[in-house]
Amino acid sequence: MLSRLSVRAQSSAAAAAPNTLASAFDLRSSRLTSGLSVSSVDLNQPIAHLAIAFRAGSRHQSATEAGFAHRLRNALGGDSRRAKGLTMLWQAGAIGANVHATADRENIILSMSFPRSQASLGASLLSELAQPSLEAWELEDSLDTIKSDVAHLSTYERVSQLLHEAAFRNGPLGQSPLCGPHNTGSVNYRKLQDYAASRLVASECAVVGVNVDHGELQSFFAERAFIQENKNRKEQASSSYHGHGESRREGCSTGVAVAVAGEGPSLGGDAKRLAAGAVAATIAQKVLSSSSVFYQPYSDSGLLGFYVESVADGTTAAKIKDSINKFKTLETSVDESAVQGAKAATKVAILTKADKGAELASSLASSVLSPSRDLHSPSDVAALVDSLSVNDVKEVARLAGARLSLGALGSIRHVPYLDEC
Amino acid sequence: MAWNQVPAAAKNIAFKYNGSVAKYLRYVSWQYLWGGREYGLQFHDTYFEPAPEVTEALRRLNLKEPWLFDARKQRLSTAHTLAVHGEKLPKASWTQWDQESWYLKPYLDEIEAEKKQRVESSGILPGYELKSEAH
């Protein structure tokens, strides 16, 4: 299933500090002539993790390519031009690996974990799996999975999409990472092949290895063009936060699910603001104890907000209004003690995530593809969190509470409008 | 010599046995040992359709090159009508050697390669065989 973006956000913040290499965390990065980025970090653990990420998320779809990122993700693991998908997956299983494909609004990530000694076989399998041929009969076979994904959407994901539509309107970030419920039929395979040919290319690709040798990984990808090159580089369409909007959908439910967010720091902006956003999110979670706060930075914009599900009765409207007002005035809750506590919690979260190699590989891969193009060790980011001042966090909290967007699903008559709060 | 020349419609078709003897035998069999020419058919129109490999190849042909699938359907329809009436085409309209395109060959080759790789790797049955077993 799609990864929870709020979980990814912590490590996205982790990966956007200034470009200093910490010796405690041996992080290396290089860019090949084809545009492919190869990065690795060696934690001296026995299991290696490899992630190949492409800028192929739903924000890169054009208007006629709705749902293609979802279809591409579900088609991964199929045949490539040279090898059969079943053979590749079986060989991956023979070295103890499971292949995971994740797609969010910005990137599609293929990842695999295997013992260190199998690094070359793992890399060749993963790079071949990352170039699917997408023939018509394979897409037919994965149609059922599309329908199943759409049917099993959680309420949070539904409301999150409504919120993005309100926040980003018709911009690229407002596109749904999944197919719409009325678009789960078959699609022209040649169009999907065109989408893959334009997005699954070396210039839009980052390879990250955890517990692999950097030199070997770099020479592996340099000697042969495993990932095809594309001469025409399309500029990424910018998606700006609009806000002041609401997307409300009546649902057949006795409850209501609401997501409210304001503009947060972006991955392409200042790294300090990103870290401050993570700290502000931690503070917001303490303030809004009955909601769950999410923090989602994207390349050129971001969201910081909260999500709440409740039954719909006489008190719901007042409770939601109260939560919205607390979020609007989050800046006043940012004081010295709150910031100190939040800094500690944020550092623990960042450094804990760095311990898990598989998650580290995926999060580093998506941060390499972010516009800052700097790779930062988690210990760098922890140091950055330490250096934040109360004013940095106040600034982010103020901006988040300034211009809100709302998405609501269920008994929406119990949800107040934003200008009534 | 007709048997030594590759049919114009089958330019990219690769056979496993393609020497002079094989080509001669293929030509002679197609001319004299197969009865589809007089009905205007291609050889792969009369391939045994219920075989799982051929069913899958036809399904892939329909998805990838639906115009060939439609043309095949038309040829079979006219041939069936002729056979029902006990007629054949006039000799000038019979399928010629250079019109013969072995259109299912690429798909059948791919399916055979998949079968081989499946046996070598996991042994898991493909989706289309699983479905036919379930029925």
Coordinates of C-alpha atoms in Angstrom, one line a residue:
Chain A
M1 CA 0.0 0.0 0.0
L2 CA 1.0 3.6 -0.2
S3 CA 3.4 4.6 2.5
R4 CA 2.1 7.0 5.1
L5 CA 3.5 10.4 4.1
S6 CA 3.6 11.6 7.6
V7 CA 6.1 8.9 8.4
R8 CA 8.2 9.8 5.4
A9 CA 8.2 13.5 6.4
Q10 CA 10.4 13.0 9.4
S11 CA 13.1 11.5 7.3
S12 CA 12.6 14.0 4.5
A13 CA 13.4 16.7 7.1
A14 CA 16.3 14.5 8.1
A15 CA 17.7 14.6 4.6
A16 CA 17.7 18.3 3.8
A17 CA 20.3 19.9 6.1
P18 CA 23.3 21.8 4.7
N19 CA 25.9 19.8 2.8
T20 CA 28.3 18.7 5.4
L21 CA 29.5 15.1 5.7
A22 CA 29.7 13.7 9.2
S23 CA 32.4 11.3 9.8
A24 CA 30.3 9.2 12.2
F25 CA 28.0 8.5 9.3
D26 CA 29.9 7.6 6.2
L27 CA 27.6 9.0 3.6
R28 CA 28.8 9.2 0.0
S29 CA 27.2 10.5 -3.1
S30 CA 28.1 10.9 -6.7
R31 CA 26.4 11.7 -10.0
L32 CA 27.2 9.8 -13.2
T33 CA 27.4 11.4 -16.6
S34 CA 24.0 10.0 -17.5
G35 CA 22.4 12.0 -14.6
L36 CA 22.0 9.0 -12.4
S37 CA 22.8 9.7 -8.7
V38 CA 24.5 6.9 -6.8
S39 CA 24.7 7.3 -3.0
S40 CA 25.5 4.9 -0.2
V41 CA 26.1 4.7 3.5
D42 CA 27.8 1.9 5.3
L43 CA 26.5 1.1 8.8
N44 CA 28.5 -2.1 9.0
Q45 CA 25.4 -4.2 9.3
P46 CA 25.1 -7.7 7.7
I47 CA 22.0 -6.9 5.6
A48 CA 22.3 -4.5 2.6
H49 CA 19.3 -2.4 1.5
L50 CA 19.1 -1.1 -2.0
A51 CA 16.5 1.5 -3.2
I52 CA 16.0 2.9 -6.7
A53 CA 13.8 5.9 -6.8
F54 CA 12.4 7.8 -9.8
R55 CA 10.7 11.2 -10.1
A56 CA 7.6 9.4 -11.3
G57 CA 5.0 10.3 -8.7
S58 CA 1.5 11.6 -9.4
R59 CA 2.7 15.2 -9.5
H60 CA 4.6 14.4 -12.8
Q61 CA 1.5 13.2 -14.5
S62 CA 0.0 15.4 -17.2
A63 CA -3.7 16.1 -17.3
T64 CA -4.4 13.1 -19.5
E65 CA -2.3 10.7 -17.4
A66 CA -4.5 10.5 -14.3
G67 CA -3.7 7.4 -12.3
F68 CA -0.6 6.4 -14.3
A69 CA 1.7 6.5 -11.3
H70 CA -0.6 4.1 -9.5
R71 CA -0.7 1.8 -12.5
L72 CA 3.1 1.9 -13.0
R73 CA 3.6 1.0 -9.3
N74 CA 1.3 -1.9 -9.6
A75 CA 3.0 -3.1 -12.8
L76 CA 6.4 -3.1 -11.2
G77 CA 7.6 -6.7 -10.7
G78 CA 6.6 -7.6 -14.3
D79 CA 8.7 -8.5 -17.3
S80 CA 11.4 -6.3 -18.6
R81 CA 12.7 -6.4 -22.2
R82 CA 15.4 -8.9 -21.3
A83 CA 14.0 -11.0 -18.5
K84 CA 10.8 -12.4 -17.2
G85 CA 9.4 -10.8 -14.1
L86 CA 8.6 -14.1 -12.4
T87 CA 12.2 -15.2 -12.9
M88 CA 13.6 -12.0 -11.4
L89 CA 11.3 -12.2 -8.4
W90 CA 12.1 -15.8 -7.9
Q91 CA 15.9 -15.1 -8.0
A92 CA 15.3 -12.3 -5.6
G93 CA 13.6 -14.7 -3.3
A94 CA 16.5 -17.1 -3.6
I95 CA 18.8 -14.5 -2.1
G96 CA 16.2 -13.8 0.6
A97 CA 14.9 -10.5 -0.7
N98 CA 11.4 -9.2 -1.1
V99 CA 10.8 -6.4 -3.6
H100 CA 8.8 -3.5 -2.5
A101 CA 7.4 -0.8 -4.7
T102 CA 6.1 2.4 -3.1
A103 CA 4.5 5.4 -4.9
D104 CA 3.6 8.8 -3.4
R105 CA 3.0 12.1 -4.9
E106 CA 6.6 12.8 -5.9
N107 CA 8.5 9.5 -6.3
I108 CA 8.2 5.9 -7.1
I109 CA 10.7 3.8 -5.1
L110 CA 11.7 0.2 -5.7
S111 CA 13.5 -1.4 -2.8
M112 CA 15.1 -4.6 -1.8
S113 CA 17.0 -6.0 1.2
F114 CA 19.5 -8.9 0.9
P115 CA 22.7 -10.1 2.6
R116 CA 25.8 -8.1 1.9
S117 CA 27.5 -10.8 -0.2
Q118 CA 24.7 -10.8 -2.8
A119 CA 25.0 -7.1 -3.6
S120 CA 25.9 -7.5 -7.3
L121 CA 23.0 -9.9 -7.9
G122 CA 20.6 -7.7 -6.0
A123 CA 21.7 -4.6 -7.9
S124 CA 21.3 -6.3 -11.3
L125 CA 17.8 -7.7 -10.4
L126 CA 16.6 -4.4 -9.0
S127 CA 17.8 -2.3 -12.0
E128 CA 16.2 -4.8 -14.4
L129 CA 12.9 -4.7 -12.4
A130 CA 13.1 -0.9 -12.6
Q131 CA 12.7 -1.0 -16.4
P132 CA 9.4 -2.8 -17.0
S133 CA 8.3 -3.4 -20.5
L134 CA 4.6 -2.8 -19.6
E135 CA 3.1 -5.0 -22.3
A136 CA -0.7 -5.0 -22.8
W137 CA -1.3 -8.4 -21.2
E138 CA 0.6 -7.5 -18.1
L139 CA -1.5 -4.5 -17.5
E140 CA -4.6 -6.6 -17.9
D141 CA -3.3 -8.9 -15.2
S142 CA -2.7 -6.0 -12.8
L143 CA -6.2 -4.4 -13.3
D144 CA -7.6 -6.3 -10.4
T145 CA -4.9 -4.9 -8.1
I146 CA -5.9 -1.4 -9.1
K147 CA -9.5 -2.0 -8.2
S148 CA -8.5 -3.6 -4.9
D149 CA -6.3 -0.7 -4.0
V150 CA -9.1 1.8 -4.6
A151 CA -11.6 -0.3 -2.7
H152 CA -9.3 -0.6 0.3
L153 CA -8.4 3.1 0.6
S154 CA -8.4 4.2 4.2
T155 CA -10.4 7.2 5.4
Y156 CA -7.2 9.1 6.1
E157 CA -6.1 8.7 2.5
R158 CA -9.4 9.8 1.2
V159 CA -9.5 12.9 3.3
S160 CA -5.9 13.6 2.6
Q161 CA -6.7 13.7 -1.1
L162 CA -9.6 16.1 -0.5
L163 CA -7.2 18.3 1.5
H164 CA -4.6 18.3 -1.3
E165 CA -7.3 19.3 -3.7
A166 CA -8.3 22.2 -1.5
A167 CA -4.7 23.2 -0.8
F168 CA -3.2 22.8 -4.3
R169 CA -6.3 23.1 -6.5
N170 CA -5.6 22.0 -10.0
G171 CA -1.8 22.0 -9.6
P172 CA 0.3 18.9 -9.9
L173 CA 0.3 18.2 -6.1
G174 CA -3.5 18.1 -6.2
Q175 CA -3.4 15.0 -8.4
S176 CA -4.4 11.8 -6.6
P177 CA -1.6 9.3 -6.2
L178 CA -4.2 6.6 -6.9
C179 CA -6.6 6.0 -9.7
G180 CA -10.0 7.6 -9.2
P181 CA -12.9 5.2 -8.4
H182 CA -14.3 5.7 -11.9
N183 CA -11.0 5.3 -13.7
T184 CA -10.1 1.8 -12.7
G185 CA -10.6 0.2 -16.1
S186 CA -8.0 -0.6 -18.7
V187 CA -5.8 2.1 -20.1
N188 CA -3.9 2.2 -23.4
Y189 CA -0.7 0.4 -22.8
R190 CA 1.2 2.5 -25.2
K191 CA 0.4 5.6 -23.2
L192 CA 1.7 4.0 -20.0
Q193 CA 4.8 3.0 -21.9
D194 CA 5.3 6.6 -22.9
Y195 CA 4.9 7.7 -19.3
A196 CA 7.4 5.2 -18.1
A197 CA 9.8 6.0 -20.9
S198 CA 9.7 9.7 -20.0
R199 CA 10.0 9.2 -16.2
L200 CA 11.9 6.0 -15.5
V201 CA 15.2 7.4 -16.9
A202 CA 18.6 8.0 -15.5
S203 CA 18.4 11.7 -15.1
E204 CA 15.3 11.3 -12.9
C205 CA 16.8 8.4 -10.9
A206 CA 18.6 8.0 -7.6
V207 CA 20.1 4.8 -6.4
V208 CA 20.8 4.5 -2.7
G209 CA 22.5 1.6 -1.0
V210 CA 22.8 1.0 2.7
N211 CA 25.6 -1.4 3.7
V212 CA 27.0 -1.7 0.2
D213 CA 30.4 -0.6 -1.1
H214 CA 30.1 2.8 -2.8
G215 CA 32.8 2.1 -5.3
E216 CA 31.3 -1.2 -6.4
L217 CA 27.8 0.3 -6.7
Q218 CA 29.1 3.3 -8.7
S219 CA 31.1 1.2 -11.1
F220 CA 28.2 -1.2 -11.5
F221 CA 25.9 1.6 -12.7
A222 CA 28.5 3.4 -14.6
E223 CA 29.8 0.5 -16.8
R224 CA 26.4 -0.3 -18.4
A225 CA 23.3 1.8 -18.9
F226 CA 21.0 -0.3 -16.8
I227 CA 18.6 2.6 -16.5
Q228 CA 18.0 4.1 -19.9
E229 CA 18.9 7.7 -20.6
N230 CA 16.6 10.3 -22.0
K231 CA 18.0 13.3 -23.7
N232 CA 15.0 15.5 -23.3
R233 CA 14.7 16.7 -19.8
K234 CA 11.3 18.1 -18.9
E235 CA 11.2 20.8 -16.2
Q236 CA 9.2 19.9 -13.2
A237 CA 5.9 21.9 -13.2
S238 CA 5.7 23.9 -10.0
S239 CA 2.8 23.4 -7.6
S240 CA 2.2 26.3 -5.3
Y241 CA 0.1 26.2 -2.1
H242 CA -3.1 28.1 -2.6
G243 CA -5.1 27.4 0.6
H244 CA -8.2 29.2 1.8
G245 CA -10.2 26.4 0.2
E246 CA -12.3 23.5 1.4
S247 CA -13.1 20.2 -0.2
R248 CA -16.1 18.6 1.5
R249 CA -17.7 15.3 0.4
E250 CA -20.8 13.9 1.9
G251 CA -20.3 10.3 2.9
C252 CA -22.6 7.6 4.1
S253 CA -21.2 7.5 7.6
T254 CA -22.3 8.4 11.1
G255 CA -19.0 9.9 11.7
V256 CA -16.9 12.6 10.2
A257 CA -13.2 12.7 9.2
V258 CA -11.5 16.1 8.8
A259 CA -8.0 17.2 7.8
V260 CA -6.9 20.8 8.2
A261 CA -3.5 22.0 7.1
G262 CA -1.5 25.1 6.4
E263 CA 1.5 25.7 4.3
G264 CA 4.6 24.1 5.6
P265 CA 8.3 24.2 4.6
S266 CA 9.4 22.7 1.3
L267 CA 12.3 20.4 0.5
G268 CA 13.7 22.9 -1.9
G269 CA 13.8 25.7 0.6
D270 CA 15.9 26.4 3.7
A271 CA 17.0 23.3 5.5
K272 CA 16.6 25.0 8.9
R273 CA 12.9 25.6 8.1
L274 CA 12.4 22.0 7.3
A275 CA 13.9 21.0 10.7
A276 CA 11.8 23.7 12.4
G277 CA 8.7 22.2 10.7
A278 CA 9.4 18.8 12.2
V279 CA 9.8 20.4 15.7
A280 CA 6.6 22.5 15.2
A281 CA 4.7 19.3 14.2
T282 CA 5.9 17.7 17.4
I283 CA 4.6 20.7 19.4
A284 CA 1.3 20.6 17.5
Q285 CA 0.8 17.0 18.4
K286 CA 1.1 17.8 22.1
V287 CA -1.3 20.7 21.7
L288 CA -3.8 18.8 19.6
S289 CA -3.7 15.6 21.6
S290 CA -6.9 14.1 20.2
S291 CA -5.9 14.6 16.6
S292 CA -2.9 13.1 14.7
V293 CA -0.6 15.7 13.2
F294 CA 1.0 15.2 9.8
Y295 CA 3.9 17.0 8.2
Q296 CA 4.5 16.5 4.5
P297 CA 7.1 18.5 2.8
Y298 CA 7.2 18.3 -1.0
S299 CA 9.8 19.7 -3.4
D300 CA 8.3 23.2 -3.8
S301 CA 5.6 23.3 -1.1
G302 CA 4.5 21.5 2.0
L303 CA 1.7 20.8 4.3
L304 CA 1.6 20.9 8.1
G305 CA -1.7 20.0 9.7
F306 CA -3.8 17.6 11.7
Y307 CA -6.4 14.9 11.0
V308 CA -9.2 14.0 13.3
E309 CA -12.0 11.4 13.1
S310 CA -15.0 11.6 15.3
V311 CA -18.6 10.6 15.7
A312 CA -21.1 13.2 14.5
D313 CA -23.2 14.5 17.3
G314 CA -24.1 17.8 18.9
T315 CA -20.6 18.5 20.2
T316 CA -18.6 17.7 17.1
A317 CA -18.8 21.1 15.5
A318 CA -17.5 22.8 18.6
K319 CA -14.7 20.3 19.1
I320 CA -13.5 20.7 15.5
K321 CA -13.8 24.5 15.8
D322 CA -11.7 24.3 18.9
S323 CA -9.0 22.2 17.2
I324 CA -8.9 24.6 14.2
N325 CA -8.5 27.6 16.5
K326 CA -5.7 25.8 18.5
F327 CA -3.9 25.1 15.2
K328 CA -4.4 28.7 14.1
T329 CA -2.8 30.0 17.3
L330 CA -0.1 27.4 17.4
E331 CA 2.5 30.1 17.5
T332 CA 1.4 31.1 21.0
S333 CA 2.1 27.5 22.2
V334 CA 5.7 27.7 21.0
D335 CA 7.8 28.6 24.0
E336 CA 11.2 27.7 25.3
S337 CA 10.2 24.6 27.2
A338 CA 7.9 23.2 24.5
V339 CA 10.7 23.7 21.9
Q340 CA 13.3 21.9 24.1
G341 CA 11.0 18.9 24.6
A342 CA 10.0 18.8 21.0
K343 CA 13.7 19.1 19.8
A344 CA 14.6 16.0 21.9
A345 CA 11.6 14.0 20.6
T346 CA 12.3 15.0 17.0
K347 CA 16.0 14.0 17.3
V348 CA 15.1 10.7 18.7
A349 CA 12.6 10.1 15.9
I350 CA 15.2 11.0 13.2
L351 CA 18.0 9.0 14.6
T352 CA 15.8 6.0 15.3
K353 CA 14.7 6.0 11.7
A354 CA 18.3 6.1 10.6
D355 CA 18.9 2.8 12.4
K356 CA 16.5 0.9 10.2
G357 CA 18.3 0.4 7.0
A358 CA 15.4 -0.3 4.7
E359 CA 13.6 2.9 5.7
L360 CA 16.8 4.8 5.6
A361 CA 17.5 3.7 2.0
S362 CA 14.0 4.8 0.8
S363 CA 14.0 8.1 2.6
L364 CA 17.5 9.0 1.4
A365 CA 16.5 8.1 -2.1
S366 CA 13.6 10.4 -2.1
S367 CA 15.7 13.2 -0.5
V368 CA 18.3 12.8 -3.2
L369 CA 15.6 13.4 -5.8
S370 CA 14.4 16.6 -4.0
P371 CA 15.5 19.9 -5.5
S372 CA 18.1 20.6 -2.8
R373 CA 20.1 17.7 -4.3
D374 CA 22.1 17.5 -1.1
L375 CA 22.5 14.3 0.9
H376 CA 22.7 14.8 4.6
S377 CA 23.4 12.3 7.3
P378 CA 20.9 12.0 10.1
S379 CA 23.5 13.1 12.6
D380 CA 23.8 16.3 10.6
V381 CA 20.1 16.9 10.8
A382 CA 20.0 16.1 14.5
A383 CA 22.7 18.8 14.9
L384 CA 20.6 21.2 12.8
V385 CA 17.6 20.5 15.1
D386 CA 19.7 21.4 18.0
S387 CA 20.7 24.7 16.5
L388 CA 17.1 25.9 16.0
S389 CA 15.9 28.9 17.9
V390 CA 12.4 29.5 19.3
N391 CA 11.8 32.1 16.7
D392 CA 12.5 29.7 13.8
V393 CA 9.8 27.4 15.1
K394 CA 7.5 30.3 15.8
E395 CA 7.9 31.4 12.2
V396 CA 6.9 28.0 10.8
A397 CA 4.0 27.7 13.2
R398 CA 2.8 31.2 12.3
L399 CA 2.9 30.4 8.6
A400 CA 1.1 27.1 9.0
G401 CA -1.7 28.7 10.9
A402 CA -2.1 31.6 8.6
R403 CA -3.8 30.3 5.5
L404 CA -5.7 27.0 6.1
S405 CA -7.2 24.4 3.9
L406 CA -9.8 21.8 4.9
G407 CA -10.9 18.5 3.6
A408 CA -13.8 16.7 5.1
L409 CA -15.6 13.4 4.5
G410 CA -18.7 11.9 6.2
S411 CA -21.4 13.9 7.9
I412 CA -20.0 17.2 6.7
R413 CA -22.8 19.3 8.1
H414 CA -21.1 18.9 11.5
V415 CA -17.9 20.4 10.1
P416 CA -17.7 24.2 10.4
Y417 CA -16.4 26.2 7.5
L418 CA -13.0 27.8 7.9
D419 CA -14.2 31.3 7.9
E420 CA -16.7 30.5 10.7
C421 CA -13.8 29.6 13.1
Chain B
M1 CA 12.9 -20.3 -56.3
A2 CA 9.8 -19.8 -54.2
W3 CA 10.7 -22.1 -51.3
N4 CA 14.0 -20.4 -50.8
Q5 CA 12.5 -16.9 -50.6
V6 CA 11.1 -15.5 -47.3
P7 CA 7.5 -14.5 -47.7
A8 CA 7.2 -10.7 -48.0
A9 CA 4.6 -10.7 -45.2
A10 CA 6.8 -12.7 -42.9
K11 CA 9.9 -10.6 -42.9
N12 CA 10.7 -10.6 -39.2
I13 CA 9.6 -14.1 -38.4
A14 CA 12.4 -16.3 -37.1
F15 CA 12.1 -20.1 -37.2
K16 CA 14.2 -22.4 -35.2
Y17 CA 15.1 -24.6 -38.2
N18 CA 15.8 -22.3 -41.1
G19 CA 18.2 -24.2 -43.4
S20 CA 17.5 -25.1 -47.0
V21 CA 15.9 -28.5 -46.2
A22 CA 13.7 -26.9 -43.5
K23 CA 12.6 -24.2 -45.8
Y24 CA 11.8 -26.6 -48.6
L25 CA 9.8 -28.9 -46.3
R26 CA 8.0 -25.9 -44.9
Y27 CA 7.0 -24.7 -48.4
V28 CA 5.9 -28.1 -49.6
S29 CA 3.9 -28.8 -46.5
W30 CA 2.2 -25.4 -46.7
Q31 CA 1.4 -25.8 -50.4
Y32 CA 0.2 -29.4 -50.5
L33 CA -0.4 -30.8 -47.0
W34 CA -2.6 -27.9 -45.7
G35 CA -6.0 -27.1 -46.9
G36 CA -6.4 -23.5 -45.9
R37 CA -5.0 -21.8 -49.0
E38 CA -8.2 -22.4 -51.1
Y39 CA -10.3 -20.7 -48.5
G40 CA -8.0 -17.6 -48.3
L41 CA -6.7 -18.4 -44.9
Q42 CA -3.3 -17.9 -43.2
F43 CA -1.7 -20.9 -41.6
H44 CA -2.0 -19.5 -38.1
D45 CA -5.8 -19.0 -38.6
T46 CA -6.2 -22.7 -38.4
Y47 CA -3.9 -23.3 -35.4
F48 CA -5.5 -25.4 -32.7
E49 CA -7.2 -22.6 -30.7
P50 CA -8.2 -24.4 -27.5
A51 CA -4.6 -25.1 -26.6
P52 CA -3.6 -22.8 -23.7
E53 CA -0.6 -21.4 -25.5
V54 CA -2.6 -20.5 -28.6
T55 CA -5.4 -19.0 -26.5
E56 CA -3.0 -16.9 -24.7
A57 CA -1.2 -15.9 -27.9
L58 CA -4.5 -14.8 -29.4
R59 CA -5.4 -12.9 -26.3
R60 CA -2.1 -11.0 -26.5
L61 CA -2.5 -10.4 -30.3
N62 CA -5.9 -8.9 -29.6
L63 CA -4.4 -6.6 -26.9
K64 CA -1.3 -5.6 -28.9
E65 CA -2.3 -5.7 -32.6
P66 CA -6.1 -5.7 -32.6
W67 CA -6.2 -5.0 -36.4
L68 CA -4.6 -8.4 -37.1
F69 CA -7.0 -10.1 -34.8
D70 CA -10.0 -8.4 -36.6
A71 CA -8.5 -9.4 -40.0
R72 CA -8.2 -13.0 -38.8
K73 CA -11.8 -13.0 -37.7
Q74 CA -12.9 -11.8 -41.1
R75 CA -10.9 -14.4 -42.9
L76 CA -12.3 -17.1 -40.7
S77 CA -15.8 -15.9 -41.2
T78 CA -15.6 -15.9 -45.0
A79 CA -13.8 -19.3 -45.0
H80 CA -16.6 -20.7 -42.8
T81 CA -19.3 -19.4 -45.1
L82 CA -17.6 -20.9 -48.1
A83 CA -17.2 -24.2 -46.3
V84 CA -20.8 -24.3 -45.3
H85 CA -21.9 -23.7 -48.9
G86 CA -19.4 -26.3 -50.1
E87 CA -17.5 -23.7 -52.1
K88 CA -13.9 -22.7 -52.5
L89 CA -12.2 -19.5 -53.8
P90 CA -11.2 -19.3 -57.4
K91 CA -7.5 -20.3 -57.7
A92 CA -6.4 -16.7 -58.4
S93 CA -7.7 -15.7 -54.9
W94 CA -6.0 -18.5 -53.0
T95 CA -3.4 -17.4 -50.4
Q96 CA 0.0 -17.0 -52.0
W97 CA 3.3 -17.9 -50.4
D98 CA 4.4 -14.3 -50.2
Q99 CA 1.2 -13.3 -48.5
E100 CA 1.7 -15.8 -45.7
S101 CA 2.6 -14.1 -42.4
W102 CA 3.2 -16.4 -39.4
Y103 CA 1.6 -13.7 -37.2
L104 CA 1.3 -15.8 -34.1
K105 CA 5.0 -16.9 -34.1
P106 CA 6.4 -14.1 -32.0
Y107 CA 3.7 -14.5 -29.4
L108 CA 4.1 -18.3 -29.3
D109 CA 7.9 -18.0 -29.0
E110 CA 7.5 -15.6 -26.0
I111 CA 5.0 -18.0 -24.3
E112 CA 7.4 -20.9 -24.8
A113 CA 10.2 -18.9 -23.4
E114 CA 8.0 -18.0 -20.4
K115 CA 7.2 -21.7 -19.9
K116 CA 10.8 -22.7 -20.0
Q117 CA 11.8 -19.9 -17.5
R118 CA 8.9 -20.8 -15.3
V119 CA 10.0 -24.5 -15.1
E120 CA 13.6 -23.4 -14.4
S121 CA 12.6 -21.0 -11.7
S122 CA 9.5 -21.4 -9.6
G123 CA 7.2 -23.8 -11.4
I124 CA 4.2 -21.6 -10.7
L125 CA 1.5 -21.9 -13.3
P126 CA 0.8 -18.8 -15.3
G127 CA -2.5 -17.0 -14.7
Y128 CA -4.2 -18.3 -17.8
E129 CA -3.5 -21.9 -16.9
L130 CA -4.6 -21.4 -13.4
K131 CA -7.9 -19.9 -14.6
S132 CA -8.5 -22.8 -17.0
E133 CA -7.8 -25.3 -14.1
A134 CA -10.3 -23.6 -11.9
H135 CA -13.1 -24.0 -14.4

